[in-house]
Amino acid sequence: MCSTPARSFPRCSPLASDTTTRASSDGRSQLSLLRVRDLKKTYGSGKSLLPAVRGVSFDVAAGETLALVGESGCGKSSTARVVVGLTAPSDGTVELHGRDVRDAPRDRDLRRSIQMVFQHPDQSLDPRFTVGQTLAEPVRLLMDDDDVRGRVDRALRAVGLGPEYRDRRPRELSGGQQQRVAIARALICDPRLVVLDEPTASLDQSVRSRVIALLKELQQERQVGYLFISHDLVTVRRLAHRVAVMYLGRVVEIADTEQLFEAPQHPYTRALLAAAPVPDPRRRGSRARLAGETPSAANLPVGCSFQDRCPLVHDRCRVERPLLAATQPGHDVECFAVEALASQSGR
Ligand SMILES: Nc1ncnc2c1ncn2[C@@H]1O[C@H](COP(=O)(O)OP(=O)(O)O)[C@@H](O)[C@H]1O
Ligand code: SF4
Ligand SMILES: [Mg+2]
């Protein structure tokens, strides 16, 4: 009989610095698991350069979910792909427990420690393979066949699917079941960090809620960190501990989730929240609306890139670029107007 509890997997091979984390009262670690510094990703070459990510910095702790939000094209997926090592950064660093993710191709433990779940489960699931084969693939070289089988069954149980799913192929599953298998595949090696890029966007509302509840439960059991990308601010509010708002390749605001939703500071964040469904319709009117077109990342104005859509724009914004600065502990905003208000109220 297997002594491992149904919902836990033995570690493939722990990273050396595992012991450096400590839990806070809500189970989140205080120390950084993922450390991203001044990350840049530029596509193209010669005269046609597209700076998709323009110097982004953030941390994710063990057991924590950091959400990345922002309009389509603002660089969320590019950031995600660099973090998991699918593409190289143009500049900047990404470290997991102090180890550079660019070493992942040569470092098996590091590679297994970061996993990704995509918007469409078919990006993770090969239609030719059964669920059992798909789940066994990342672990089959690490253990004998019986152990692999036990591990696959535990992975299925962890995402609420029975062993009868082992022999099915993706086309025999619903979208929600496919995404559960994709999550099981990401978690089978017990990663430290999972990057989830719009994981519930292709699911209907009830399945979406179940997948979010599952992700929360798995995080509490395993202390895995999530970098969670989503358009759906209702889901973000349910799952994320902190939120980073991106605009044209920059993080323009980052704060604890409740702080960000209750007291957004950057004019873009305020407009983004105003455009989203809010549970209390009385509050909708008090927030700014988003006007104008997003400029092309390939042809950005001098100064603040939000200037042409900003209700608070002033002369300085057209000549100088604001930098992310703390307006209070744990709440950083990239805006001259907010910075000025914060320094007045601090006097
Ligand atoms: N492989 C690529 N080659 C060239 N441009 C790309 C590539 N991937 C993304 N882009 C461009 O980079 C910008 C950011 O894209 P992306 O990171 O996918 O944003 P998001 O996920 O926020 O929608 C967009 O302008 C997009 O067209
Ligand atoms: S820096 Fe200026 S243009 Fe940019 S968001 Fe702040 S007020 Fe608006
Ligand atoms: Mg994307």
Short mmCIF file of C-alpha atoms and ligand atoms in Angstrom, two decimals:
data_model
loop_
_atom_site.label_atom_id
_atom_site.label_comp_id
_atom_site.label_asym_id
_atom_site.label_seq_id
_atom_site.Cartn_x
_atom_site.Cartn_y
_atom_site.Cartn_z
CA MET A 1 0.00 0.00 0.00
CA CYS A 2 1.20 3.48 -0.78
CA SER A 3 1.97 5.52 2.31
CA THR A 4 1.91 8.85 0.46
CA PRO A 5 -1.30 10.84 1.05
CA ALA A 6 -3.56 10.95 -2.01
CA ARG A 7 -2.91 14.61 -2.76
CA SER A 8 0.82 14.86 -2.26
CA PHE A 9 3.70 13.93 -4.53
CA PRO A 10 7.18 13.14 -3.25
CA ARG A 11 9.63 15.73 -4.51
CA CYS A 12 11.53 14.83 -7.69
CA SER A 13 14.69 16.42 -6.44
CA PRO A 14 14.56 19.39 -4.10
CA LEU A 15 16.49 22.55 -4.83
CA ALA A 16 19.37 23.12 -2.43
CA SER A 17 18.05 26.40 -1.06
CA ASP A 18 14.59 25.03 -0.19
CA THR A 19 15.06 25.53 3.51
CA THR A 20 15.36 29.30 3.21
CA THR A 21 11.61 29.95 3.08
CA ARG A 22 9.42 30.71 6.11
CA ALA A 23 5.67 30.97 6.26
CA SER A 24 3.66 34.06 7.25
CA SER A 25 0.39 33.84 9.16
CA ASP A 26 -1.62 33.28 5.95
CA GLY A 27 0.76 30.54 4.77
CA ARG A 28 2.68 32.74 2.33
CA SER A 29 6.44 32.75 2.49
CA GLN A 30 8.15 36.05 3.26
CA LEU A 31 11.17 35.28 1.11
CA SER A 32 11.42 35.46 -2.62
CA LEU A 33 11.02 32.29 -4.65
CA LEU A 34 11.03 34.01 -8.04
CA ARG A 35 13.02 37.18 -8.51
CA VAL A 36 12.62 39.11 -11.76
CA ARG A 37 14.76 42.21 -12.24
CA ASP A 38 14.64 44.79 -15.02
CA LEU A 39 13.43 42.20 -17.51
CA LYS A 40 13.33 43.26 -21.13
CA LYS A 41 12.09 41.41 -24.19
CA THR A 42 12.40 42.99 -27.62
CA TYR A 43 11.22 41.26 -30.78
CA GLY A 44 12.43 41.92 -34.30
CA SER A 45 15.72 43.23 -35.57
CA GLY A 46 17.30 46.21 -37.32
CA LYS A 47 14.83 49.09 -37.68
CA SER A 48 11.73 47.06 -36.83
CA LEU A 49 12.16 46.54 -33.10
CA LEU A 50 9.20 45.86 -30.84
CA PRO A 51 9.99 46.36 -27.13
CA ALA A 52 7.27 44.07 -25.69
CA VAL A 53 8.66 44.06 -22.11
CA ARG A 54 10.53 47.20 -21.05
CA GLY A 55 12.21 46.69 -17.68
CA VAL A 56 9.88 44.74 -15.42
CA SER A 57 10.73 43.76 -11.83
CA PHE A 58 8.74 41.70 -9.34
CA ASP A 59 9.03 38.85 -6.83
CA VAL A 60 6.85 35.84 -6.11
CA ALA A 61 7.15 34.09 -2.73
CA ALA A 62 6.49 30.41 -2.02
CA GLY A 63 2.77 29.85 -1.55
CA GLU A 64 1.96 33.21 -3.12
CA THR A 65 0.00 34.14 -6.25
CA LEU A 66 1.07 37.24 -8.12
CA ALA A 67 -1.37 38.18 -10.88
CA LEU A 68 -0.23 40.00 -14.02
CA VAL A 69 -3.07 41.99 -15.56
CA GLY A 70 -3.39 44.50 -18.39
CA GLU A 71 -4.86 44.86 -21.86
CA SER A 72 -4.03 42.44 -24.64
CA GLY A 73 -0.57 43.11 -26.09
CA CYS A 74 0.90 44.71 -22.93
CA GLY A 75 3.55 41.98 -22.60
CA LYS A 76 2.07 39.51 -20.09
CA SER A 77 2.69 36.36 -22.14
CA SER A 78 6.14 37.55 -23.21
CA THR A 79 7.03 37.98 -19.53
CA ALA A 80 5.61 34.51 -18.78
CA ARG A 81 7.55 32.86 -21.60
CA VAL A 82 10.82 34.38 -20.42
CA VAL A 83 10.13 33.34 -16.80
CA VAL A 84 9.62 29.69 -17.77
CA GLY A 85 12.62 29.77 -20.11
CA LEU A 86 10.66 29.28 -23.35
CA THR A 87 12.35 32.35 -24.75
CA ALA A 88 15.50 34.23 -23.71
CA PRO A 89 15.30 37.71 -22.18
CA SER A 90 16.81 40.58 -24.17
CA ASP A 91 18.10 41.95 -20.86
CA GLY A 92 17.56 41.59 -17.11
CA THR A 93 17.49 38.56 -14.83
CA VAL A 94 15.05 35.86 -13.78
CA GLU A 95 16.07 33.76 -10.78
CA LEU A 96 14.36 30.91 -8.98
CA HIS A 97 15.83 30.49 -5.50
CA GLY A 98 18.84 32.45 -6.71
CA ARG A 99 19.41 30.26 -9.80
CA ASP A 100 19.31 31.87 -13.22
CA VAL A 101 16.50 30.31 -15.29
CA ARG A 102 18.70 30.58 -18.38
CA ASP A 103 20.55 27.57 -16.92
CA ALA A 104 17.35 25.47 -17.08
CA PRO A 105 18.24 23.63 -20.33
CA ARG A 106 21.36 22.29 -18.58
CA ASP A 107 19.80 21.96 -15.10
CA ARG A 108 17.11 19.26 -14.80
CA ASP A 109 16.00 20.20 -11.26
CA LEU A 110 15.62 23.82 -12.19
CA ARG A 111 13.68 22.88 -15.33
CA ARG A 112 11.24 20.78 -13.36
CA SER A 113 10.86 23.46 -10.70
CA ILE A 114 9.12 25.86 -13.10
CA GLN A 115 6.09 24.69 -15.04
CA MET A 116 3.54 26.40 -17.24
CA VAL A 117 -0.18 26.00 -17.86
CA PHE A 118 -1.42 27.57 -21.09
CA GLN A 119 -4.79 29.07 -22.01
CA HIS A 120 -5.63 26.20 -24.32
CA PRO A 121 -5.04 22.76 -22.82
CA ASP A 122 -4.14 21.45 -26.29
CA GLN A 123 -0.88 23.43 -25.96
CA SER A 124 0.08 21.03 -23.14
CA LEU A 125 -1.69 17.85 -24.31
CA ASP A 126 -0.64 15.90 -27.39
CA PRO A 127 -3.79 14.38 -28.99
CA ARG A 128 -1.86 11.20 -29.88
CA PHE A 129 -1.12 10.32 -26.26
CA THR A 130 -3.38 9.03 -23.53
CA VAL A 131 -3.72 11.01 -20.32
CA GLY A 132 -1.55 8.39 -18.58
CA GLN A 133 1.24 8.75 -21.15
CA THR A 134 1.08 12.55 -20.97
CA LEU A 135 1.33 12.56 -17.19
CA ALA A 136 4.05 9.87 -17.07
CA GLU A 137 6.33 11.63 -19.51
CA PRO A 138 7.99 14.14 -17.11
CA VAL A 139 8.69 11.46 -14.45
CA ARG A 140 9.25 8.23 -16.37
CA LEU A 141 13.05 8.49 -16.34
CA LEU A 142 13.11 9.10 -12.60
CA MET A 143 11.42 5.97 -11.27
CA ASP A 144 10.33 2.46 -12.19
CA ASP A 145 7.06 1.68 -13.99
CA ASP A 146 5.05 0.85 -10.84
CA ASP A 147 6.05 4.10 -9.17
CA VAL A 148 5.22 6.05 -12.31
CA ARG A 149 1.76 4.46 -12.40
CA GLY A 150 1.14 5.29 -8.73
CA ARG A 151 2.30 8.83 -9.27
CA VAL A 152 0.08 9.31 -12.31
CA ASP A 153 -2.95 8.05 -10.37
CA ARG A 154 -2.16 10.40 -7.48
CA ALA A 155 -1.77 13.29 -9.91
CA LEU A 156 -5.18 12.49 -11.40
CA ARG A 157 -6.78 12.25 -7.95
CA ALA A 158 -5.19 15.58 -6.97
CA VAL A 159 -7.12 17.30 -9.76
CA GLY A 160 -10.32 15.40 -9.03
CA LEU A 161 -10.12 12.77 -11.81
CA GLY A 162 -10.19 8.99 -11.21
CA PRO A 163 -7.74 6.38 -12.58
CA GLU A 164 -10.28 5.53 -15.30
CA TYR A 165 -9.09 8.70 -17.08
CA ARG A 166 -5.60 7.21 -17.49
CA ASP A 167 -6.41 5.53 -20.82
CA ARG A 168 -8.43 8.34 -22.36
CA ARG A 169 -7.19 10.68 -25.04
CA PRO A 170 -7.72 14.48 -24.96
CA ARG A 171 -10.58 14.36 -27.51
CA GLU A 172 -12.55 12.14 -25.10
CA LEU A 173 -12.42 14.84 -22.38
CA SER A 174 -14.35 18.07 -21.85
CA GLY A 175 -12.44 21.40 -21.88
CA GLY A 176 -12.50 21.53 -18.08
CA GLN A 177 -11.18 17.95 -17.79
CA GLN A 178 -8.44 18.73 -20.31
CA GLN A 179 -7.35 21.76 -18.29
CA ARG A 180 -7.32 19.62 -15.12
CA VAL A 181 -5.00 17.17 -16.89
CA ALA A 182 -2.80 20.10 -18.00
CA ILE A 183 -2.64 21.27 -14.36
CA ALA A 184 -1.84 17.71 -13.19
CA ARG A 185 0.97 17.55 -15.76
CA ALA A 186 2.39 20.86 -14.55
CA LEU A 187 2.25 19.69 -10.93
CA ILE A 188 3.42 16.07 -11.27
CA CYS A 189 7.05 17.00 -10.62
CA ASP A 190 6.10 19.11 -7.63
CA PRO A 191 7.37 22.39 -9.10
CA ARG A 192 8.15 25.42 -6.97
CA LEU A 193 6.57 27.86 -9.43
CA VAL A 194 3.74 27.46 -11.93
CA VAL A 195 3.13 30.13 -14.53
CA LEU A 196 -0.54 30.12 -15.55
CA ASP A 197 -1.24 32.10 -18.72
CA GLU A 198 -5.02 32.70 -18.94
CA PRO A 199 -5.67 29.14 -17.66
CA THR A 200 -9.42 29.58 -17.31
CA ALA A 201 -10.12 31.80 -20.32
CA SER A 202 -11.41 28.95 -22.47
CA LEU A 203 -13.64 27.49 -19.72
CA ASP A 204 -17.24 28.30 -18.91
CA GLN A 205 -18.10 30.01 -15.62
CA SER A 206 -18.87 26.95 -13.45
CA VAL A 207 -15.81 25.00 -14.65
CA ARG A 208 -13.71 28.15 -14.18
CA SER A 209 -14.78 28.39 -10.54
CA ARG A 210 -13.89 24.74 -9.93
CA VAL A 211 -10.45 25.12 -11.54
CA ILE A 212 -9.74 28.23 -9.42
CA ALA A 213 -10.80 26.41 -6.25
CA LEU A 214 -8.54 23.52 -7.24
CA LEU A 215 -5.57 25.83 -7.86
CA LYS A 216 -6.06 27.44 -4.44
CA GLU A 217 -6.27 24.08 -2.70
CA LEU A 218 -3.17 22.73 -4.45
CA GLN A 219 -1.26 25.89 -3.54
CA GLN A 220 -2.17 25.60 0.14
CA GLU A 221 -1.04 21.97 0.22
CA ARG A 222 2.23 22.44 -1.64
CA GLN A 223 3.28 26.06 -1.07
CA VAL A 224 3.76 26.40 -4.81
CA GLY A 225 4.09 29.97 -6.13
CA TYR A 226 1.85 31.05 -9.00
CA LEU A 227 2.44 33.74 -11.58
CA PHE A 228 -1.14 34.07 -12.75
CA ILE A 229 -2.03 35.92 -15.94
CA SER A 230 -5.65 36.78 -16.54
CA HIS A 231 -8.02 39.27 -18.14
CA ASP A 232 -10.67 38.25 -15.67
CA LEU A 233 -10.37 40.62 -12.71
CA VAL A 234 -13.04 38.78 -10.72
CA THR A 235 -10.91 35.63 -10.85
CA VAL A 236 -7.76 37.63 -10.09
CA ARG A 237 -9.37 39.01 -6.96
CA ARG A 238 -10.31 35.51 -5.82
CA LEU A 239 -6.94 33.89 -6.41
CA ALA A 240 -4.16 36.47 -6.20
CA HIS A 241 -2.40 37.74 -3.09
CA ARG A 242 -0.82 40.59 -5.05
CA VAL A 243 -1.47 42.14 -8.45
CA ALA A 244 0.93 43.76 -10.93
CA VAL A 245 -0.72 45.94 -13.59
CA MET A 246 1.14 46.11 -16.91
CA TYR A 247 0.83 48.81 -19.54
CA LEU A 248 2.87 48.69 -22.75
CA GLY A 249 5.58 46.48 -21.34
CA ARG A 250 5.95 48.16 -17.95
CA VAL A 251 4.53 47.37 -14.51
CA VAL A 252 2.75 50.64 -13.69
CA GLU A 253 1.29 49.56 -10.33
CA ILE A 254 1.84 46.66 -7.94
CA ALA A 255 0.08 46.13 -4.61
CA ASP A 256 -1.70 43.63 -2.39
CA THR A 257 -4.89 42.52 -4.11
CA GLU A 258 -7.39 44.16 -1.77
CA GLN A 259 -5.37 47.37 -1.66
CA LEU A 260 -5.27 47.49 -5.46
CA PHE A 261 -8.98 46.84 -5.91
CA GLU A 262 -10.08 49.11 -3.07
CA ALA A 263 -7.67 52.00 -3.64
CA PRO A 264 -6.16 51.85 -7.15
CA GLN A 265 -3.77 54.76 -7.70
CA HIS A 266 -2.43 54.74 -11.25
CA PRO A 267 -4.87 56.37 -13.71
CA TYR A 268 -4.57 53.29 -15.94
CA THR A 269 -5.41 50.87 -13.12
CA ARG A 270 -8.41 53.01 -12.18
CA ALA A 271 -9.64 52.94 -15.76
CA LEU A 272 -9.00 49.21 -16.10
CA LEU A 273 -11.03 48.48 -12.97
CA ALA A 274 -13.79 50.84 -14.09
CA ALA A 275 -14.10 48.90 -17.34
CA ALA A 276 -14.36 45.56 -15.51
CA PRO A 277 -17.51 44.11 -13.96
CA VAL A 278 -17.65 45.02 -10.26
CA PRO A 279 -19.86 43.23 -7.74
CA ASP A 280 -21.17 46.55 -6.35
CA PRO A 281 -22.61 48.67 -9.24
CA ARG A 282 -22.83 51.79 -6.99
CA ARG A 283 -19.03 52.03 -7.15
CA ARG A 284 -18.71 51.87 -10.92
CA GLY A 285 -19.44 55.53 -11.60
CA SER A 286 -16.78 56.82 -9.21
CA ARG A 287 -13.93 55.44 -11.30
CA ALA A 288 -12.20 56.92 -14.32
CA ARG A 289 -13.01 55.70 -17.82
CA LEU A 290 -10.37 54.64 -20.33
CA ALA A 291 -10.30 56.81 -23.46
CA GLY A 292 -8.11 56.84 -26.56
CA GLU A 293 -6.02 54.24 -28.32
CA THR A 294 -3.02 52.39 -26.89
CA PRO A 295 0.07 53.66 -28.75
CA SER A 296 2.12 51.11 -30.67
CA ALA A 297 4.94 49.58 -28.62
CA ALA A 298 7.12 50.06 -31.70
CA ASN A 299 6.54 53.84 -31.67
CA LEU A 300 6.27 55.06 -28.09
CA PRO A 301 6.05 58.76 -27.20
CA VAL A 302 8.80 60.49 -25.21
CA GLY A 303 7.87 60.57 -21.52
CA CYS A 304 5.06 58.55 -19.99
CA SER A 305 3.56 56.01 -22.40
CA PHE A 306 0.07 56.57 -20.91
CA GLN A 307 0.11 60.35 -21.61
CA ASP A 308 -2.35 60.36 -24.54
CA ARG A 309 -5.03 58.54 -22.53
CA CYS A 310 -4.42 60.06 -19.12
CA PRO A 311 -6.84 62.49 -17.45
CA LEU A 312 -4.03 63.74 -15.16
CA VAL A 313 -1.41 64.37 -17.85
CA HIS A 314 0.76 67.47 -17.34
CA ASP A 315 3.85 68.96 -19.02
CA ARG A 316 6.40 66.84 -17.19
CA CYS A 317 4.71 63.62 -18.43
CA ARG A 318 5.53 64.56 -22.05
CA VAL A 319 9.27 64.93 -21.50
CA GLU A 320 10.21 62.58 -18.68
CA ARG A 321 9.41 58.94 -18.03
CA PRO A 322 8.07 58.13 -14.53
CA LEU A 323 9.60 55.25 -12.59
CA LEU A 324 7.93 52.80 -10.24
CA ALA A 325 8.07 54.24 -6.70
CA ALA A 326 6.54 53.23 -3.36
CA THR A 327 3.57 55.36 -2.30
CA GLN A 328 3.22 53.26 0.84
CA PRO A 329 4.82 49.98 1.98
CA GLY A 330 4.08 47.27 -0.57
CA HIS A 331 2.28 49.61 -2.98
CA ASP A 332 4.35 50.90 -5.91
CA VAL A 333 3.06 53.18 -8.66
CA GLU A 334 4.69 54.60 -11.79
CA CYS A 335 3.11 58.05 -12.13
CA PHE A 336 4.28 61.63 -11.43
CA ALA A 337 0.84 62.78 -10.28
CA VAL A 338 0.44 59.95 -7.76
CA GLU A 339 4.02 60.41 -6.58
CA ALA A 340 3.36 64.13 -5.96
CA LEU A 341 0.16 63.39 -4.02
CA ALA A 342 1.92 60.72 -1.92
CA SER A 343 4.79 63.07 -1.05
CA GLN A 344 2.33 65.89 -0.10
CA SER A 345 0.36 63.59 2.19
CA GLY A 346 3.63 62.29 3.71
CA ARG A 347 4.72 65.79 4.72
N1 LIG B 1 7.02 35.99 -31.03
C1 LIG B 1 6.72 37.27 -31.25
N2 LIG B 1 7.29 37.96 -32.27
C2 LIG B 1 7.02 39.26 -32.48
N3 LIG B 1 6.17 39.98 -31.70
C3 LIG B 1 5.58 39.34 -30.68
C4 LIG B 1 5.83 37.96 -30.40
N4 LIG B 1 5.09 37.61 -29.30
C5 LIG B 1 4.43 38.72 -28.93
N5 LIG B 1 4.71 39.74 -29.75
C6 LIG B 1 4.22 41.13 -29.62
O1 LIG B 1 4.64 41.60 -28.35
C7 LIG B 1 3.63 42.40 -27.74
C8 LIG B 1 3.25 41.77 -26.41
O2 LIG B 1 2.62 40.52 -26.68
P1 LIG B 1 2.20 39.51 -25.52
O3 LIG B 1 3.37 39.32 -24.63
O4 LIG B 1 1.63 38.31 -26.17
O5 LIG B 1 1.07 40.36 -24.77
P2 LIG B 1 -0.18 39.89 -23.88
O6 LIG B 1 0.08 38.49 -23.43
O7 LIG B 1 -0.22 40.89 -22.77
O8 LIG B 1 -1.37 39.99 -24.78
C9 LIG B 1 2.48 42.44 -28.74
O9 LIG B 1 2.62 43.64 -29.49
C10 LIG B 1 2.70 41.23 -29.60
O10 LIG B 1 2.18 41.42 -30.90
S1 SF4 B 2 2.93 60.18 -15.35
FE1 SF4 B 2 1.53 61.72 -16.16
S2 SF4 B 2 0.67 60.86 -18.05
FE2 SF4 B 2 1.65 59.20 -16.91
S3 SF4 B 2 0.00 58.28 -15.75
FE3 SF4 B 2 0.94 59.79 -14.41
S4 SF4 B 2 -0.16 61.71 -14.72
FE4 SF4 B 2 -0.72 60.33 -16.38
MG MG B 3 -1.11 36.74 -23.67
#
